[in-house]
mmCIF file of N, CA and C in Angstrom:
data_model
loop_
_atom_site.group_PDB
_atom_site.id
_atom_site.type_symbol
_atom_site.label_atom_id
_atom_site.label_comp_id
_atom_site.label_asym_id
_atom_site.label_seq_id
_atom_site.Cartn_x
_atom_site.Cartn_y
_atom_site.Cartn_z
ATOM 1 N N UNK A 1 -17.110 7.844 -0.122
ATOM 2 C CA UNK A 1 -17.161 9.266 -0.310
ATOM 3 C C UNK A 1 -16.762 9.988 0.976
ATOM 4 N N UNK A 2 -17.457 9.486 2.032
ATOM 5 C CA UNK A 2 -17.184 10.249 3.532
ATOM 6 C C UNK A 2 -16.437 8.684 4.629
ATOM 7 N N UNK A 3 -15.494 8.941 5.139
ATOM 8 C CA UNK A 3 -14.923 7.870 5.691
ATOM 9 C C UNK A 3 -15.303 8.693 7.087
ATOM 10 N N UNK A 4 -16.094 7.381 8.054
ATOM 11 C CA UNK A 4 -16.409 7.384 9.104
ATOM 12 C C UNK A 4 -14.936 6.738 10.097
ATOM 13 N N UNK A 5 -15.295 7.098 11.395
ATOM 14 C CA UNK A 5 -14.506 6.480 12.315
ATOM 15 C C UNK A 5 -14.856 4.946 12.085
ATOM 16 N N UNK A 6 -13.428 4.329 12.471
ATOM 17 C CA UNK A 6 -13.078 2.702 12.228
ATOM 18 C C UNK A 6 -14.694 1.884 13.299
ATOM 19 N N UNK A 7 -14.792 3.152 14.673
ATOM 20 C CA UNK A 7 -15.475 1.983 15.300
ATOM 21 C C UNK A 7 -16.495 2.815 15.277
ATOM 22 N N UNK A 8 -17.504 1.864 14.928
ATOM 23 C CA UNK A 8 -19.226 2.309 14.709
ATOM 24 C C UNK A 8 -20.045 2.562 15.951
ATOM 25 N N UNK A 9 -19.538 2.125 17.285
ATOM 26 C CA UNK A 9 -19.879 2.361 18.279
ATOM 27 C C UNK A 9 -20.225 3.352 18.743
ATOM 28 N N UNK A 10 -18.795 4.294 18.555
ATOM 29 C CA UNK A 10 -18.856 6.189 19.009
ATOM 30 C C UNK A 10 -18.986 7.147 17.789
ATOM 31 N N UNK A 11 -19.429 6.114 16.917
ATOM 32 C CA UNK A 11 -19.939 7.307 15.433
ATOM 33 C C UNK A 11 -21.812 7.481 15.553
ATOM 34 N N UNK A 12 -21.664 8.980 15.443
ATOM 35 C CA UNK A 12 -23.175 9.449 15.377
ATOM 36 C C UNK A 12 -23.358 10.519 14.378
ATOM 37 N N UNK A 13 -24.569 10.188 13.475
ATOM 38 C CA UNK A 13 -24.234 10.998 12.241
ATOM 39 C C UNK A 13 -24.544 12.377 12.679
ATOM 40 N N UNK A 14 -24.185 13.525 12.096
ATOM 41 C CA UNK A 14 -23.911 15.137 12.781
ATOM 42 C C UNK A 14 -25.233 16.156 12.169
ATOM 43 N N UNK A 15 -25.904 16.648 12.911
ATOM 44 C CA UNK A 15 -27.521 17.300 12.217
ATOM 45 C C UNK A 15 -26.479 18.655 11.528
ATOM 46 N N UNK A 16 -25.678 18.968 11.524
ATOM 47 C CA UNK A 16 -24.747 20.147 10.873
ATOM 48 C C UNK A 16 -23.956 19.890 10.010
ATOM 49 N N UNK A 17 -23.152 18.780 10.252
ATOM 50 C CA UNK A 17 -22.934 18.202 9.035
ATOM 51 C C UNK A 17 -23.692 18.041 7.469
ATOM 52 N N UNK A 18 -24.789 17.208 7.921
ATOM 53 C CA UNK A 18 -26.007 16.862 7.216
ATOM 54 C C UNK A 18 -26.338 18.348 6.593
ATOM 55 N N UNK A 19 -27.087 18.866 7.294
ATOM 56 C CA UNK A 19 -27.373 20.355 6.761
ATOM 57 C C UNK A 19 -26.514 20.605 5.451
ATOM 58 N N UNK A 20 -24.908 21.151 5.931
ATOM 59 C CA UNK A 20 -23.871 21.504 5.084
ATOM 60 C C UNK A 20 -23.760 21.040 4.039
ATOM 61 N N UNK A 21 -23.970 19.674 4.203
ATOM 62 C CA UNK A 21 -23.739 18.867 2.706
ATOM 63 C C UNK A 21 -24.961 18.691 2.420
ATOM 64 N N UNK A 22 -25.987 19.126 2.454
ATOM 65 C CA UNK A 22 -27.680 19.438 1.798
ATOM 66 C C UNK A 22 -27.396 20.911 0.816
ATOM 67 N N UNK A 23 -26.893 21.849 1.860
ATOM 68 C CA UNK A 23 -26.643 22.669 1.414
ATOM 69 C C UNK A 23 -25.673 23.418 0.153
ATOM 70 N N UNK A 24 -24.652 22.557 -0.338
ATOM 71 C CA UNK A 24 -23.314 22.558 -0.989
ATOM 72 C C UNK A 24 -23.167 21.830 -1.969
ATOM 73 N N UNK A 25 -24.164 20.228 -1.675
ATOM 74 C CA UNK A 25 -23.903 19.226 -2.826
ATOM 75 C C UNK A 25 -25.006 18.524 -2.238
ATOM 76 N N UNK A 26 -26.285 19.069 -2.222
ATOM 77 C CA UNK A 26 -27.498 18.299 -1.798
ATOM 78 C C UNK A 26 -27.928 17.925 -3.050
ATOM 79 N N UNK A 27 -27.673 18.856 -3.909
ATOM 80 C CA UNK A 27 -28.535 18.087 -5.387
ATOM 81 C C UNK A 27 -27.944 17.319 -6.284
ATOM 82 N N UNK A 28 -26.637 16.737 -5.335
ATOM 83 C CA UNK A 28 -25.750 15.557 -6.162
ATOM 84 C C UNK A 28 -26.443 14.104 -5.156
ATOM 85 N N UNK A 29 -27.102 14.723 -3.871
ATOM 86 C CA UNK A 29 -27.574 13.352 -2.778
ATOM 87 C C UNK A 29 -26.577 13.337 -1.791
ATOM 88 N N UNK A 30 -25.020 14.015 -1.873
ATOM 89 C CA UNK A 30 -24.035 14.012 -0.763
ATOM 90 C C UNK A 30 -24.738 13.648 0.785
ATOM 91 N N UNK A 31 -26.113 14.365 0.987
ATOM 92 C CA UNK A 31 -26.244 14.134 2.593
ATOM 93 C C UNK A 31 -27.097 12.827 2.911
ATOM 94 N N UNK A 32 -27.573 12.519 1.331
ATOM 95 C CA UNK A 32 -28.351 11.021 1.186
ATOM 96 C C UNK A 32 -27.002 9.806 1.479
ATOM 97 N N UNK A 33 -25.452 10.185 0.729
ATOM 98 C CA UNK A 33 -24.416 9.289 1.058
ATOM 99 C C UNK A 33 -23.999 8.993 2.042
ATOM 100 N N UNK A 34 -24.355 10.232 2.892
ATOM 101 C CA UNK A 34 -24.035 10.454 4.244
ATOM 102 C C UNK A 34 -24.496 9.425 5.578
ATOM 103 N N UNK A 35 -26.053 9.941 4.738
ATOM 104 C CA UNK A 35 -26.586 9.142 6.290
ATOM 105 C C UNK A 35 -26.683 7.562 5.505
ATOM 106 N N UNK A 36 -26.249 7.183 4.437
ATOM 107 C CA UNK A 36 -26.204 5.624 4.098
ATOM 108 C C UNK A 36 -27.346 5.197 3.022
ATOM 109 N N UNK A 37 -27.786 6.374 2.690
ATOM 110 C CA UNK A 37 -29.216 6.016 1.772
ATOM 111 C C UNK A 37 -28.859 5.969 0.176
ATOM 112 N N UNK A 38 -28.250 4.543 -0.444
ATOM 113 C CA UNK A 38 -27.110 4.688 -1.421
ATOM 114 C C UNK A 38 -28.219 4.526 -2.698
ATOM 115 N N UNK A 39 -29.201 3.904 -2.292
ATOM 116 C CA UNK A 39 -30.380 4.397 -3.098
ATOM 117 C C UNK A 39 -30.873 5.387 -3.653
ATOM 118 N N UNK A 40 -31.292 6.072 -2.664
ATOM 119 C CA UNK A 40 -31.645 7.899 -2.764
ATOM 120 C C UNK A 40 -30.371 8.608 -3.241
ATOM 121 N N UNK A 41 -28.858 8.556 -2.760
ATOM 122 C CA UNK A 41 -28.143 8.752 -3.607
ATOM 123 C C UNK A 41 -28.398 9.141 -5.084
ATOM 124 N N UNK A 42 -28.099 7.805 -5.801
ATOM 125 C CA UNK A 42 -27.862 7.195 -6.880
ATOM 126 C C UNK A 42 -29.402 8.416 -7.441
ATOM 127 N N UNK A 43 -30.415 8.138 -7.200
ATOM 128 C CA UNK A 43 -31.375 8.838 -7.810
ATOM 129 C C UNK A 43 -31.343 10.052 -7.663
ATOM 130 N N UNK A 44 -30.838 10.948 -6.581
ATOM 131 C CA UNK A 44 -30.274 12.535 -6.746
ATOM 132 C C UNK A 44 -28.980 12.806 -7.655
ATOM 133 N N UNK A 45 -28.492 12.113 -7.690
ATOM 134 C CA UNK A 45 -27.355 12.248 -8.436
ATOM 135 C C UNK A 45 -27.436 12.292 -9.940
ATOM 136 N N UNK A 46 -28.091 11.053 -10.378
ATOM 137 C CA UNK A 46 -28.672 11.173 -11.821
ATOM 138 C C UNK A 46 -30.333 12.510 -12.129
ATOM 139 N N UNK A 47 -30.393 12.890 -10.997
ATOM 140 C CA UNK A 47 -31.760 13.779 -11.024
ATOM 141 C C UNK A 47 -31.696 15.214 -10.781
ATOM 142 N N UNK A 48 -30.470 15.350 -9.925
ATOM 143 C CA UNK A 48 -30.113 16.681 -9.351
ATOM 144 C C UNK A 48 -31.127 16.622 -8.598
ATOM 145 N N UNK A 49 -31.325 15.707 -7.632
ATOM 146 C CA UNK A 49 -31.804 16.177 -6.774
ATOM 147 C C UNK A 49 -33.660 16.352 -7.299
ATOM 148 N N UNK A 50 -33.703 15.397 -7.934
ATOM 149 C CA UNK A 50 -34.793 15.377 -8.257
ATOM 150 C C UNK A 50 -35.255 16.314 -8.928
ATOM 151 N N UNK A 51 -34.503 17.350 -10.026
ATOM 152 C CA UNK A 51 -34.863 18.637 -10.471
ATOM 153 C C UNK A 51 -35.046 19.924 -9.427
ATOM 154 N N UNK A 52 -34.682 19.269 -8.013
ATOM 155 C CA UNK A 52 -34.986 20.116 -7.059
ATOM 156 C C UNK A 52 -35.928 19.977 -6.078
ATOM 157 N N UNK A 53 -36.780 19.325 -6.451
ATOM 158 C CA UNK A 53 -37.452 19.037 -5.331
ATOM 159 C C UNK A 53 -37.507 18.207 -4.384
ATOM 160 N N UNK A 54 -37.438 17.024 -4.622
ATOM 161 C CA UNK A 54 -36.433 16.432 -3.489
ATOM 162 C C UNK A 54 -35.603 17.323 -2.740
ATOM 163 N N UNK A 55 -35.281 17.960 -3.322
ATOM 164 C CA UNK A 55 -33.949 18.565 -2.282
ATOM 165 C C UNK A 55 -35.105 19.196 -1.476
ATOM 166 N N UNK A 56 -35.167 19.998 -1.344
ATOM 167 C CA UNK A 56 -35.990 20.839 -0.880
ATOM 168 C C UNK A 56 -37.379 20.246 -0.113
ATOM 169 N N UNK A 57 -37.522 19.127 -0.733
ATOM 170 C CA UNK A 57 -38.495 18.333 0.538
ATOM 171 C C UNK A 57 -37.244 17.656 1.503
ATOM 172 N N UNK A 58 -35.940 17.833 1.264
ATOM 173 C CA UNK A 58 -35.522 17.434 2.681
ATOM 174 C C UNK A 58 -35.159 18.299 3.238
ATOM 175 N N UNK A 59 -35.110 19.367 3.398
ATOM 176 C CA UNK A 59 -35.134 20.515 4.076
ATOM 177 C C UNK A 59 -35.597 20.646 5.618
ATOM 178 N N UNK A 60 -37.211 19.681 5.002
ATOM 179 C CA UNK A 60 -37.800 19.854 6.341
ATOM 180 C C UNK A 60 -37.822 17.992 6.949
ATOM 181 N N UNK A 61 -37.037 17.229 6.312
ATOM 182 C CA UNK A 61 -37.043 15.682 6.588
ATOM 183 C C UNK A 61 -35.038 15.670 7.239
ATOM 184 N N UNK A 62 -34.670 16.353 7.072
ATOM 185 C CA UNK A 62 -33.132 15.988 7.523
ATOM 186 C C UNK A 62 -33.485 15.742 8.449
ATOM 187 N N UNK A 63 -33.916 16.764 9.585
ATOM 188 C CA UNK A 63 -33.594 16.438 11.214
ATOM 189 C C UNK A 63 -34.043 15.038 11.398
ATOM 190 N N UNK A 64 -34.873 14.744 11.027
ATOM 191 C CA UNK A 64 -35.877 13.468 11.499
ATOM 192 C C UNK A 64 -34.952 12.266 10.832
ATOM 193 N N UNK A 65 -34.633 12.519 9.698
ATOM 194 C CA UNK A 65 -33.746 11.279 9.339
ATOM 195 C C UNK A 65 -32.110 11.095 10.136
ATOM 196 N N UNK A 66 -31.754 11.927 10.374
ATOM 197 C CA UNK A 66 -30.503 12.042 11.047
ATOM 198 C C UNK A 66 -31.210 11.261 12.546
ATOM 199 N N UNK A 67 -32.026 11.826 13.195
ATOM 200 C CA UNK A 67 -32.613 11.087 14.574
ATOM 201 C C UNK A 67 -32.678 9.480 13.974
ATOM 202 N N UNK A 68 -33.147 9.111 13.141
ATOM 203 C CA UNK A 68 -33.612 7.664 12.667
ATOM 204 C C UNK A 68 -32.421 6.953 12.726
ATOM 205 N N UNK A 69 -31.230 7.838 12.031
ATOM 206 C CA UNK A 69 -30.278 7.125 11.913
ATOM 207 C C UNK A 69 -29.504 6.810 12.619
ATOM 208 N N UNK A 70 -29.151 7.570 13.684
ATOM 209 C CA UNK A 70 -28.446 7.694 15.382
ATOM 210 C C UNK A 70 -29.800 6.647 15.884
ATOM 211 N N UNK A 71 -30.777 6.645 15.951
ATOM 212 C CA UNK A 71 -31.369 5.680 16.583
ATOM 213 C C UNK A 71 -30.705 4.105 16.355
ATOM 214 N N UNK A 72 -31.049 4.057 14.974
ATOM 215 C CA UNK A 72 -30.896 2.775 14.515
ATOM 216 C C UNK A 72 -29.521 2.534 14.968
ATOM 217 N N UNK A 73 -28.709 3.522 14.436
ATOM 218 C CA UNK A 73 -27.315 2.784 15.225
ATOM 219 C C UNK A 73 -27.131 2.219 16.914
ATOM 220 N N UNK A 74 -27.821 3.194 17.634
ATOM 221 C CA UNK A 74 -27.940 2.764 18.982
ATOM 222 C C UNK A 74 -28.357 1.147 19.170
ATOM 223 N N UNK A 75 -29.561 1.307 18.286
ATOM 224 C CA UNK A 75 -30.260 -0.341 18.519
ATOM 225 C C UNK A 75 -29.068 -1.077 18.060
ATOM 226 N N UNK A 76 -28.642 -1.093 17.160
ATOM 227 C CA UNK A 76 -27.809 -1.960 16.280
ATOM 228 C C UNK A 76 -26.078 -2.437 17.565
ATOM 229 N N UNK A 77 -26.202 -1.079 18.150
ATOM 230 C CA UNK A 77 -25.033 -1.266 19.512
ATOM 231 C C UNK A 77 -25.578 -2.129 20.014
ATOM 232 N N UNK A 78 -26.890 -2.248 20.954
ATOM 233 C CA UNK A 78 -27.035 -2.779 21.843
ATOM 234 C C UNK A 78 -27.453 -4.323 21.671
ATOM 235 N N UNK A 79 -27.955 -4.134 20.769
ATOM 236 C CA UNK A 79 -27.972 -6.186 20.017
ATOM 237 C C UNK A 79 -26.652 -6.373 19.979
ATOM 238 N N UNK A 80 -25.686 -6.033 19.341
ATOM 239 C CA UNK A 80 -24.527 -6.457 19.718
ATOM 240 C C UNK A 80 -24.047 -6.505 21.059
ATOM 241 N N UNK A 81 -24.288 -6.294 21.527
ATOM 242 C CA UNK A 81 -23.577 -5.754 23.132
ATOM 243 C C UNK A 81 -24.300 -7.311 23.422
ATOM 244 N N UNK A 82 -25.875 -7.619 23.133
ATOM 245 C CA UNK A 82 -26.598 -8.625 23.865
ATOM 246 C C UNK A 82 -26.380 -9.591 22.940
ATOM 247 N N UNK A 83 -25.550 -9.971 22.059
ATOM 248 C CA UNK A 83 -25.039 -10.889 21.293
ATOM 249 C C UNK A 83 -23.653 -11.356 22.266
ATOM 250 N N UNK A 84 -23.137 -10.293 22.186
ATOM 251 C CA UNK A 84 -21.660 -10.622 23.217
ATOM 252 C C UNK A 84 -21.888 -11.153 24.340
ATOM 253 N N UNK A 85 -22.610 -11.042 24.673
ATOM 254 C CA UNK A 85 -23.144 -12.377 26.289
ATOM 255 C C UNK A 85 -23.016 -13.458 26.112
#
């Protein structure tokens, strides 16, 4: 749906981005596709968003999941990095 840069290294998912597509096509899950949650997806999509509420409980959960997810990628760099040794 959203094609990221080739190298996962210098990709960090965008808290404005996220927002936008909460905002536009949040109750299809677009910002659930986004940050990789193909689960939560799939269930906004057939739900609208949960009838709405879901959506709207991520309102106040984006920022924090966007941090989770830039985290995890960081970790996920640096095991690799300590794999490459």
């Amino acid at each position: 749906m959203f094609s990221k840069p080739k190298s996962e290294d210098t990709f960090q998912e965008s808290l404005s981005l996220t927002y936008v597509l909460w905002v536009f096509l949040g109750l299809l899950g677009a910002h659930r596709a986004y940050l990789g949650h193909w689960s939560w997806f799939v269930i906004y999509f057939f739900t609208l968003g949960g009838v709405g509420v879901l959506w709207l409980v991520d309102l106040f959960r984006i920022g924090d999941m966007v941090k989770l997810k830039n985290l995890e990628s960081k970790v996920r760099k640096v095991r690799k990095a300590d794999f490459a040794q």
